[in-house]
Amino acid sequence: MTDSPTTLGPGIRTFKPRRSRITARAQQALVDHAGLMLPVDVPLDLGATWGDDVPVVLEIGCGDGRATVEMAVADPETGILAIDVHTPGLGELLARAGTARVTNVRVMEGDAIAVLEGQVPVGALAGVRSYFPDPWPKARHHKRRLVQPAVVDLVRSRLRLHGYWHLATDWAEYAEVMLECFGADPRWSGGVIERPAWRPVTRYETRALGEGRPVVDLLLTRIA
Ligand SMILES: C[S@@+](CC[C@H](N)C(=O)[O-])C[C@H]1O[C@@H](n2cnc3c(N)ncnc32)[C@H](O)[C@@H]1O
């Protein structure tokens, strides 16, 4: 495991440990496609993994990876690093990656904030994606949110100039908080966008839409 991240403060995580059943298919994929997993305790060498000059996009909280793999298939020239703490979901992602025979996806099991802090070189990423982080709207959970000034600073430092952070949320109030957070920092530009056609509907999003919550996409670019 990576060291405990320090960005959010002692003991604060953007996720809660959860137990859920792992399917036989996911369990098998964790074995069959172990070669797509990267260790979380050594610095990442993006060039050695994807090739020099290949743009690399990190997805924080890929869930079951259905959107991750679709985007990887559609964009084979981009290296995709998908991170989640939830093993059953990563198994599903690996099963999908195996079926689709994608070669541009790598997976890490761990806290993406710790990976950003300790493993991702400064200025290295072409983009970051976070689709439906923090699905809990209660105020007492706000300190656990992914989008808050310290994490925004961390992500900015790992993006190359003109790199982007693409987010989606189904909580209107959280979208407002995100806009305030990025708006307070002139080193970012951008805001709410239409959902790009290339972003597949995620598993979580299907549920949110079914429950009648509209989805907001935000695209922010590091401009300084
Ligand atoms: C609501 S789910 C959304 C999953 C997927 N993006 C989707 O839309 O279906 C949020 C996911 O983020 C993961 N997550 C939250 N904080 C994380 C962190 N710091 N590092 C890695 N994964 C994280 C959770 O384990 C969970 O799978």
PDB file of C-alpha atoms and ligand atoms in Angstrom:
ATOM      1  CA  MET A   1       0.000   0.000   0.000  1.00  0.00           C
ATOM      2  CA  THR A   2       1.041   3.584  -0.467  1.00  0.00           C
ATOM      3  CA  ASP A   3       1.770   5.783   2.521  1.00  0.00           C
ATOM      4  CA  SER A   4      -1.215   7.523   4.058  1.00  0.00           C
ATOM      5  CA  PRO A   5      -1.956  10.623   2.036  1.00  0.00           C
ATOM      6  CA  THR A   6      -1.372  13.906   3.789  1.00  0.00           C
ATOM      7  CA  THR A   7      -3.311  16.235   1.489  1.00  0.00           C
ATOM      8  CA  LEU A   8      -6.661  15.812   3.240  1.00  0.00           C
ATOM      9  CA  GLY A   9      -5.328  15.744   6.793  1.00  0.00           C
ATOM     10  CA  PRO A  10      -4.793  12.858   9.195  1.00  0.00           C
ATOM     11  CA  GLY A  11      -7.170   9.948   8.809  1.00  0.00           C
ATOM     12  CA  ILE A  12      -9.427  11.619   6.236  1.00  0.00           C
ATOM     13  CA  ARG A  13     -10.222   9.590   3.128  1.00  0.00           C
ATOM     14  CA  THR A  14     -12.485  10.251   0.166  1.00  0.00           C
ATOM     15  CA  PHE A  15     -13.850   6.707   0.391  1.00  0.00           C
ATOM     16  CA  LYS A  16     -15.321   4.401   2.961  1.00  0.00           C
ATOM     17  CA  PRO A  17     -14.187   0.794   3.134  1.00  0.00           C
ATOM     18  CA  ARG A  18     -16.969  -1.345   1.719  1.00  0.00           C
ATOM     19  CA  ARG A  19     -17.351  -5.028   1.369  1.00  0.00           C
ATOM     20  CA  SER A  20     -19.121  -6.439  -1.571  1.00  0.00           C
ATOM     21  CA  ARG A  21     -19.166  -9.781  -3.227  1.00  0.00           C
ATOM     22  CA  ILE A  22     -16.670 -10.348  -5.979  1.00  0.00           C
ATOM     23  CA  THR A  23     -17.929 -12.255  -8.986  1.00  0.00           C
ATOM     24  CA  ALA A  24     -16.070 -15.330 -10.205  1.00  0.00           C
ATOM     25  CA  ARG A  25     -15.373 -13.478 -13.453  1.00  0.00           C
ATOM     26  CA  ALA A  26     -13.786 -10.540 -11.606  1.00  0.00           C
ATOM     27  CA  GLN A  27     -11.791 -12.859  -9.350  1.00  0.00           C
ATOM     28  CA  GLN A  28     -10.443 -14.715 -12.372  1.00  0.00           C
ATOM     29  CA  ALA A  29      -9.631 -11.481 -14.204  1.00  0.00           C
ATOM     30  CA  LEU A  30      -7.508 -10.291 -11.275  1.00  0.00           C
ATOM     31  CA  VAL A  31      -5.343 -13.363 -11.887  1.00  0.00           C
ATOM     32  CA  ASP A  32      -5.474 -13.519 -15.689  1.00  0.00           C
ATOM     33  CA  HIS A  33      -4.740  -9.838 -16.206  1.00  0.00           C
ATOM     34  CA  ALA A  34      -2.450  -9.209 -13.253  1.00  0.00           C
ATOM     35  CA  GLY A  35       0.040  -7.863 -15.804  1.00  0.00           C
ATOM     36  CA  LEU A  36      -2.153  -4.776 -16.207  1.00  0.00           C
ATOM     37  CA  MET A  37      -1.867  -3.930 -12.501  1.00  0.00           C
ATOM     38  CA  LEU A  38       0.838  -1.473 -11.463  1.00  0.00           C
ATOM     39  CA  PRO A  39       2.314  -1.443  -7.949  1.00  0.00           C
ATOM     40  CA  VAL A  40       1.348   1.466  -5.716  1.00  0.00           C
ATOM     41  CA  ASP A  41       4.617   1.585  -3.811  1.00  0.00           C
ATOM     42  CA  VAL A  42       7.098   2.546  -6.533  1.00  0.00           C
ATOM     43  CA  PRO A  43       7.283   5.775  -8.542  1.00  0.00           C
ATOM     44  CA  LEU A  44       5.463   5.586 -11.849  1.00  0.00           C
ATOM     45  CA  ASP A  45       7.551   5.627 -15.003  1.00  0.00           C
ATOM     46  CA  LEU A  46       4.986   6.750 -17.549  1.00  0.00           C
ATOM     47  CA  GLY A  47       7.408   6.543 -20.483  1.00  0.00           C
ATOM     48  CA  ALA A  48       8.428   2.979 -19.655  1.00  0.00           C
ATOM     49  CA  THR A  49       4.799   1.916 -19.229  1.00  0.00           C
ATOM     50  CA  TRP A  50       3.123   3.577 -22.214  1.00  0.00           C
ATOM     51  CA  GLY A  51       6.013   4.888 -24.315  1.00  0.00           C
ATOM     52  CA  ASP A  52       7.637   8.282 -24.438  1.00  0.00           C
ATOM     53  CA  ASP A  53       5.369  11.072 -25.654  1.00  0.00           C
ATOM     54  CA  VAL A  54       2.174   9.081 -25.067  1.00  0.00           C
ATOM     55  CA  PRO A  55      -0.304  11.300 -23.206  1.00  0.00           C
ATOM     56  CA  VAL A  56      -1.439   9.684 -19.968  1.00  0.00           C
ATOM     57  CA  VAL A  57      -4.803  10.289 -18.314  1.00  0.00           C
ATOM     58  CA  LEU A  58      -5.476   9.199 -14.733  1.00  0.00           C
ATOM     59  CA  GLU A  59      -8.997   8.221 -13.678  1.00  0.00           C
ATOM     60  CA  ILE A  60      -9.728   8.574  -9.974  1.00  0.00           C
ATOM     61  CA  GLY A  61     -12.439   6.171  -8.843  1.00  0.00           C
ATOM     62  CA  CYS A  62     -13.056   4.084 -11.960  1.00  0.00           C
ATOM     63  CA  GLY A  63     -15.619   1.821 -10.273  1.00  0.00           C
ATOM     64  CA  ASP A  64     -16.381  -1.209 -12.437  1.00  0.00           C
ATOM     65  CA  GLY A  65     -14.492   0.350 -15.340  1.00  0.00           C
ATOM     66  CA  ARG A  66     -17.199   0.106 -17.976  1.00  0.00           C
ATOM     67  CA  ALA A  67     -16.663   3.741 -18.997  1.00  0.00           C
ATOM     68  CA  THR A  68     -12.889   3.439 -18.552  1.00  0.00           C
ATOM     69  CA  VAL A  69     -12.564   0.585 -21.008  1.00  0.00           C
ATOM     70  CA  GLU A  70     -14.945   2.154 -23.533  1.00  0.00           C
ATOM     71  CA  MET A  71     -12.864   5.344 -23.507  1.00  0.00           C
ATOM     72  CA  ALA A  72      -9.641   3.333 -23.810  1.00  0.00           C
ATOM     73  CA  VAL A  73     -10.975   1.442 -26.834  1.00  0.00           C
ATOM     74  CA  ALA A  74     -12.086   4.687 -28.475  1.00  0.00           C
ATOM     75  CA  ASP A  75      -8.730   6.380 -27.862  1.00  0.00           C
ATOM     76  CA  PRO A  76      -5.898   3.857 -28.190  1.00  0.00           C
ATOM     77  CA  GLU A  77      -3.275   6.602 -28.512  1.00  0.00           C
ATOM     78  CA  THR A  78      -3.811   7.662 -24.887  1.00  0.00           C
ATOM     79  CA  GLY A  79      -2.464   5.817 -21.869  1.00  0.00           C
ATOM     80  CA  ILE A  80      -5.146   5.290 -19.231  1.00  0.00           C
ATOM     81  CA  LEU A  81      -4.294   4.791 -15.574  1.00  0.00           C
ATOM     82  CA  ALA A  82      -7.398   3.733 -13.643  1.00  0.00           C
ATOM     83  CA  ILE A  83      -7.290   3.818  -9.848  1.00  0.00           C
ATOM     84  CA  ASP A  84      -9.791   2.624  -7.292  1.00  0.00           C
ATOM     85  CA  VAL A  85      -9.733   1.149  -3.808  1.00  0.00           C
ATOM     86  CA  HIS A  86     -12.522  -1.316  -4.537  1.00  0.00           C
ATOM     87  CA  THR A  87     -11.121  -4.694  -5.605  1.00  0.00           C
ATOM     88  CA  PRO A  88     -14.336  -6.231  -7.034  1.00  0.00           C
ATOM     89  CA  GLY A  89     -14.736  -3.231  -9.344  1.00  0.00           C
ATOM     90  CA  LEU A  90     -11.130  -3.473 -10.497  1.00  0.00           C
ATOM     91  CA  GLY A  91     -11.690  -7.153 -11.262  1.00  0.00           C
ATOM     92  CA  GLU A  92     -14.677  -6.204 -13.428  1.00  0.00           C
ATOM     93  CA  LEU A  93     -12.561  -3.573 -15.170  1.00  0.00           C
ATOM     94  CA  LEU A  94      -9.818  -6.119 -15.886  1.00  0.00           C
ATOM     95  CA  ALA A  95     -12.371  -8.601 -17.253  1.00  0.00           C
ATOM     96  CA  ARG A  96     -13.697  -5.920 -19.598  1.00  0.00           C
ATOM     97  CA  ALA A  97     -10.165  -4.892 -20.595  1.00  0.00           C
ATOM     98  CA  GLY A  98      -9.369  -8.532 -21.373  1.00  0.00           C
ATOM     99  CA  THR A  99     -12.487  -8.979 -23.500  1.00  0.00           C
ATOM    100  CA  ALA A 100     -11.797  -5.733 -25.353  1.00  0.00           C
ATOM    101  CA  ARG A 101      -8.082  -6.619 -25.668  1.00  0.00           C
ATOM    102  CA  VAL A 102      -7.044  -3.084 -24.827  1.00  0.00           C
ATOM    103  CA  THR A 103      -3.337  -2.506 -24.366  1.00  0.00           C
ATOM    104  CA  ASN A 104      -3.401   1.116 -23.207  1.00  0.00           C
ATOM    105  CA  VAL A 105      -5.036   0.578 -19.775  1.00  0.00           C
ATOM    106  CA  ARG A 106      -3.200   0.034 -16.492  1.00  0.00           C
ATOM    107  CA  VAL A 107      -4.799  -0.310 -13.103  1.00  0.00           C
ATOM    108  CA  MET A 108      -3.775   0.554  -9.561  1.00  0.00           C
ATOM    109  CA  GLU A 109      -5.514  -0.568  -6.395  1.00  0.00           C
ATOM    110  CA  GLY A 110      -5.160   2.149  -3.789  1.00  0.00           C
ATOM    111  CA  ASP A 111      -5.913   5.675  -2.744  1.00  0.00           C
ATOM    112  CA  ALA A 112      -5.506   7.919  -5.782  1.00  0.00           C
ATOM    113  CA  ILE A 113      -4.562  10.864  -3.589  1.00  0.00           C
ATOM    114  CA  ALA A 114      -1.630   8.931  -2.138  1.00  0.00           C
ATOM    115  CA  VAL A 115      -0.635   7.849  -5.648  1.00  0.00           C
ATOM    116  CA  LEU A 116      -0.755  11.439  -6.867  1.00  0.00           C
ATOM    117  CA  GLU A 117       1.326  12.551  -3.900  1.00  0.00           C
ATOM    118  CA  GLY A 118       3.920   9.806  -4.007  1.00  0.00           C
ATOM    119  CA  GLN A 119       3.985   8.094  -7.392  1.00  0.00           C
ATOM    120  CA  VAL A 120       2.986  10.556 -10.112  1.00  0.00           C
ATOM    121  CA  PRO A 121       5.755  12.919 -11.235  1.00  0.00           C
ATOM    122  CA  VAL A 122       5.081  16.649 -11.190  1.00  0.00           C
ATOM    123  CA  GLY A 123       3.704  17.967 -14.493  1.00  0.00           C
ATOM    124  CA  ALA A 124       3.356  14.476 -15.953  1.00  0.00           C
ATOM    125  CA  LEU A 125      -0.331  13.963 -16.715  1.00  0.00           C
ATOM    126  CA  ALA A 126      -2.258  15.031 -19.799  1.00  0.00           C
ATOM    127  CA  GLY A 127      -5.521  14.739 -17.914  1.00  0.00           C
ATOM    128  CA  VAL A 128      -7.413  13.558 -14.863  1.00  0.00           C
ATOM    129  CA  ARG A 129     -10.960  12.169 -14.851  1.00  0.00           C
ATOM    130  CA  SER A 130     -13.246  11.834 -11.849  1.00  0.00           C
ATOM    131  CA  TYR A 131     -16.753  10.681 -12.575  1.00  0.00           C
ATOM    132  CA  PHE A 132     -19.197  10.788  -9.684  1.00  0.00           C
ATOM    133  CA  PRO A 133     -16.822  11.128  -6.771  1.00  0.00           C
ATOM    134  CA  ASP A 134     -18.269  11.509  -3.281  1.00  0.00           C
ATOM    135  CA  PRO A 135     -21.819  10.239  -3.663  1.00  0.00           C
ATOM    136  CA  TRP A 136     -22.841  11.487  -0.232  1.00  0.00           C
ATOM    137  CA  PRO A 137     -24.396  14.933   0.037  1.00  0.00           C
ATOM    138  CA  LYS A 138     -24.436  15.321   3.830  1.00  0.00           C
ATOM    139  CA  ALA A 139     -22.513  18.287   5.267  1.00  0.00           C
ATOM    140  CA  ARG A 140     -20.630  16.117   7.746  1.00  0.00           C
ATOM    141  CA  HIS A 141     -19.010  14.350   4.778  1.00  0.00           C
ATOM    142  CA  HIS A 142     -17.818  17.492   3.041  1.00  0.00           C
ATOM    143  CA  LYS A 143     -14.317  17.262   4.499  1.00  0.00           C
ATOM    144  CA  ARG A 144     -13.979  13.926   2.663  1.00  0.00           C
ATOM    145  CA  ARG A 145     -14.721  15.400  -0.722  1.00  0.00           C
ATOM    146  CA  LEU A 146     -12.293  14.923  -3.557  1.00  0.00           C
ATOM    147  CA  VAL A 147     -12.754  18.431  -4.879  1.00  0.00           C
ATOM    148  CA  GLN A 148     -11.432  20.782  -2.216  1.00  0.00           C
ATOM    149  CA  PRO A 149      -8.606  23.321  -2.435  1.00  0.00           C
ATOM    150  CA  ALA A 150      -5.770  21.051  -1.252  1.00  0.00           C
ATOM    151  CA  VAL A 151      -6.631  18.289  -3.732  1.00  0.00           C
ATOM    152  CA  VAL A 152      -7.196  20.812  -6.517  1.00  0.00           C
ATOM    153  CA  ASP A 153      -3.646  22.064  -5.870  1.00  0.00           C
ATOM    154  CA  LEU A 154      -2.277  18.530  -5.848  1.00  0.00           C
ATOM    155  CA  VAL A 155      -3.942  17.621  -9.136  1.00  0.00           C
ATOM    156  CA  ARG A 156      -2.825  20.883 -10.753  1.00  0.00           C
ATOM    157  CA  SER A 157       0.778  20.159  -9.804  1.00  0.00           C
ATOM    158  CA  ARG A 158       0.651  16.728 -11.496  1.00  0.00           C
ATOM    159  CA  LEU A 159      -0.932  18.037 -14.711  1.00  0.00           C
ATOM    160  CA  ARG A 160       1.164  19.356 -17.517  1.00  0.00           C
ATOM    161  CA  LEU A 161       0.432  22.853 -18.762  1.00  0.00           C
ATOM    162  CA  HIS A 162      -2.933  22.770 -20.601  1.00  0.00           C
ATOM    163  CA  GLY A 163      -3.691  19.450 -19.004  1.00  0.00           C
ATOM    164  CA  TYR A 164      -7.310  19.005 -17.947  1.00  0.00           C
ATOM    165  CA  TRP A 165      -9.466  17.737 -15.120  1.00  0.00           C
ATOM    166  CA  HIS A 166     -12.818  16.396 -16.308  1.00  0.00           C
ATOM    167  CA  LEU A 167     -15.413  15.842 -13.603  1.00  0.00           C
ATOM    168  CA  ALA A 168     -19.020  14.785 -13.469  1.00  0.00           C
ATOM    169  CA  THR A 169     -21.426  14.884 -10.545  1.00  0.00           C
ATOM    170  CA  ASP A 170     -25.114  14.355  -9.940  1.00  0.00           C
ATOM    171  CA  TRP A 171     -25.187  16.643  -6.889  1.00  0.00           C
ATOM    172  CA  ALA A 172     -26.016  20.199  -7.993  1.00  0.00           C
ATOM    173  CA  GLU A 173     -24.652  21.714  -4.783  1.00  0.00           C
ATOM    174  CA  TYR A 174     -21.349  19.871  -5.223  1.00  0.00           C
ATOM    175  CA  ALA A 175     -21.064  21.183  -8.788  1.00  0.00           C
ATOM    176  CA  GLU A 176     -21.426  24.706  -7.376  1.00  0.00           C
ATOM    177  CA  VAL A 177     -18.712  24.002  -4.801  1.00  0.00           C
ATOM    178  CA  MET A 178     -16.438  22.690  -7.544  1.00  0.00           C
ATOM    179  CA  LEU A 179     -16.981  25.837  -9.601  1.00  0.00           C
ATOM    180  CA  GLU A 180     -16.179  28.037  -6.598  1.00  0.00           C
ATOM    181  CA  CYS A 181     -13.074  26.036  -5.843  1.00  0.00           C
ATOM    182  CA  PHE A 182     -11.655  26.278  -9.367  1.00  0.00           C
ATOM    183  CA  GLY A 183     -12.903  29.852  -9.810  1.00  0.00           C
ATOM    184  CA  ALA A 184     -10.860  30.953  -6.798  1.00  0.00           C
ATOM    185  CA  ASP A 185      -7.636  29.921  -8.550  1.00  0.00           C
ATOM    186  CA  PRO A 186      -6.618  31.843 -11.706  1.00  0.00           C
ATOM    187  CA  ARG A 187      -4.350  28.973 -12.722  1.00  0.00           C
ATOM    188  CA  TRP A 188      -7.444  27.097 -13.913  1.00  0.00           C
ATOM    189  CA  SER A 189      -9.844  27.998 -16.679  1.00  0.00           C
ATOM    190  CA  GLY A 190     -13.099  26.374 -17.720  1.00  0.00           C
ATOM    191  CA  GLY A 191     -16.357  25.361 -16.104  1.00  0.00           C
ATOM    192  CA  VAL A 192     -19.568  23.521 -16.893  1.00  0.00           C
ATOM    193  CA  ILE A 193     -19.760  21.812 -20.285  1.00  0.00           C
ATOM    194  CA  GLU A 194     -22.257  19.627 -22.117  1.00  0.00           C
ATOM    195  CA  ARG A 195     -21.487  15.972 -21.522  1.00  0.00           C
ATOM    196  CA  PRO A 196     -18.963  15.210 -24.287  1.00  0.00           C
ATOM    197  CA  ALA A 197     -20.132  12.478 -26.657  1.00  0.00           C
ATOM    198  CA  TRP A 198     -16.944  10.536 -25.888  1.00  0.00           C
ATOM    199  CA  ARG A 199     -17.778  10.198 -22.185  1.00  0.00           C
ATOM    200  CA  PRO A 200     -19.800   7.017 -21.771  1.00  0.00           C
ATOM    201  CA  VAL A 201     -22.590   6.869 -19.225  1.00  0.00           C
ATOM    202  CA  THR A 202     -21.106   5.229 -16.131  1.00  0.00           C
ATOM    203  CA  ARG A 203     -22.674   2.620 -13.904  1.00  0.00           C
ATOM    204  CA  TYR A 204     -23.266   5.099 -11.099  1.00  0.00           C
ATOM    205  CA  GLU A 205     -24.647   7.666 -13.539  1.00  0.00           C
ATOM    206  CA  THR A 206     -27.255   5.224 -14.833  1.00  0.00           C
ATOM    207  CA  ARG A 207     -28.613   4.961 -11.295  1.00  0.00           C
ATOM    208  CA  ALA A 208     -28.471   8.722 -10.670  1.00  0.00           C
ATOM    209  CA  LEU A 209     -30.350   9.458 -13.886  1.00  0.00           C
ATOM    210  CA  GLY A 210     -32.888   6.764 -13.023  1.00  0.00           C
ATOM    211  CA  GLU A 211     -33.471   8.492  -9.689  1.00  0.00           C
ATOM    212  CA  GLY A 212     -34.065  11.778 -11.499  1.00  0.00           C
ATOM    213  CA  ARG A 213     -30.847  13.624 -10.645  1.00  0.00           C
ATOM    214  CA  PRO A 214     -29.443  15.622 -13.549  1.00  0.00           C
ATOM    215  CA  VAL A 215     -25.745  15.290 -14.224  1.00  0.00           C
ATOM    216  CA  VAL A 216     -23.271  18.155 -14.547  1.00  0.00           C
ATOM    217  CA  ASP A 217     -19.960  17.815 -16.400  1.00  0.00           C
ATOM    218  CA  LEU A 218     -17.093  20.223 -15.672  1.00  0.00           C
ATOM    219  CA  LEU A 219     -13.922  20.637 -17.672  1.00  0.00           C
ATOM    220  CA  LEU A 220     -11.065  22.619 -16.146  1.00  0.00           C
ATOM    221  CA  THR A 221      -7.728  23.301 -17.786  1.00  0.00           C
ATOM    222  CA  ARG A 222      -4.468  24.120 -16.083  1.00  0.00           C
ATOM    223  CA  ILE A 223      -3.402  27.366 -17.672  1.00  0.00           C
ATOM    224  CA  ALA A 224      -0.461  28.318 -15.463  1.00  0.00           C
TER     225      ALA A 224
HETATM  226  C1  LIG B   1     -19.722   6.714  -6.761  1.00  0.00           C
HETATM  227  S1  LIG B   1     -18.421   5.687  -7.275  1.00  0.00           S
HETATM  228  C2  LIG B   1     -18.335   6.082  -9.012  1.00  0.00           C
HETATM  229  C3  LIG B   1     -17.630   5.009  -9.800  1.00  0.00           C
HETATM  230  C4  LIG B   1     -17.581   5.234 -11.308  1.00  0.00           C
HETATM  231  N1  LIG B   1     -16.781   6.388 -11.632  1.00  0.00           N
HETATM  232  C5  LIG B   1     -18.977   5.378 -11.850  1.00  0.00           C
HETATM  233  O1  LIG B   1     -19.350   6.516 -12.187  1.00  0.00           O
HETATM  234  O2  LIG B   1     -19.688   4.361 -11.928  1.00  0.00           O
HETATM  235  C6  LIG B   1     -16.953   6.459  -6.630  1.00  0.00           C
HETATM  236  C7  LIG B   1     -15.750   5.551  -6.754  1.00  0.00           C
HETATM  237  O3  LIG B   1     -14.592   6.278  -6.366  1.00  0.00           O
HETATM  238  C8  LIG B   1     -13.751   5.418  -5.603  1.00  0.00           C
HETATM  239  N2  LIG B   1     -12.885   6.289  -4.814  1.00  0.00           N
HETATM  240  C9  LIG B   1     -13.240   7.244  -3.933  1.00  0.00           C
HETATM  241  N3  LIG B   1     -12.169   7.862  -3.435  1.00  0.00           N
HETATM  242  C10 LIG B   1     -11.079   7.288  -4.011  1.00  0.00           C
HETATM  243  C11 LIG B   1      -9.682   7.491  -3.894  1.00  0.00           C
HETATM  244  N4  LIG B   1      -9.188   8.418  -3.087  1.00  0.00           N
HETATM  245  N5  LIG B   1      -8.860   6.724  -4.625  1.00  0.00           N
HETATM  246  C12 LIG B   1      -9.356   5.779  -5.447  1.00  0.00           C
HETATM  247  N6  LIG B   1     -10.681   5.538  -5.611  1.00  0.00           N
HETATM  248  C13 LIG B   1     -11.529   6.292  -4.902  1.00  0.00           C
HETATM  249  C14 LIG B   1     -14.726   4.570  -4.821  1.00  0.00           C
HETATM  250  O4  LIG B   1     -14.137   3.368  -4.358  1.00  0.00           O
HETATM  251  C15 LIG B   1     -15.816   4.320  -5.864  1.00  0.00           C
HETATM  252  O5  LIG B   1     -15.544   3.165  -6.634  1.00  0.00           O
END
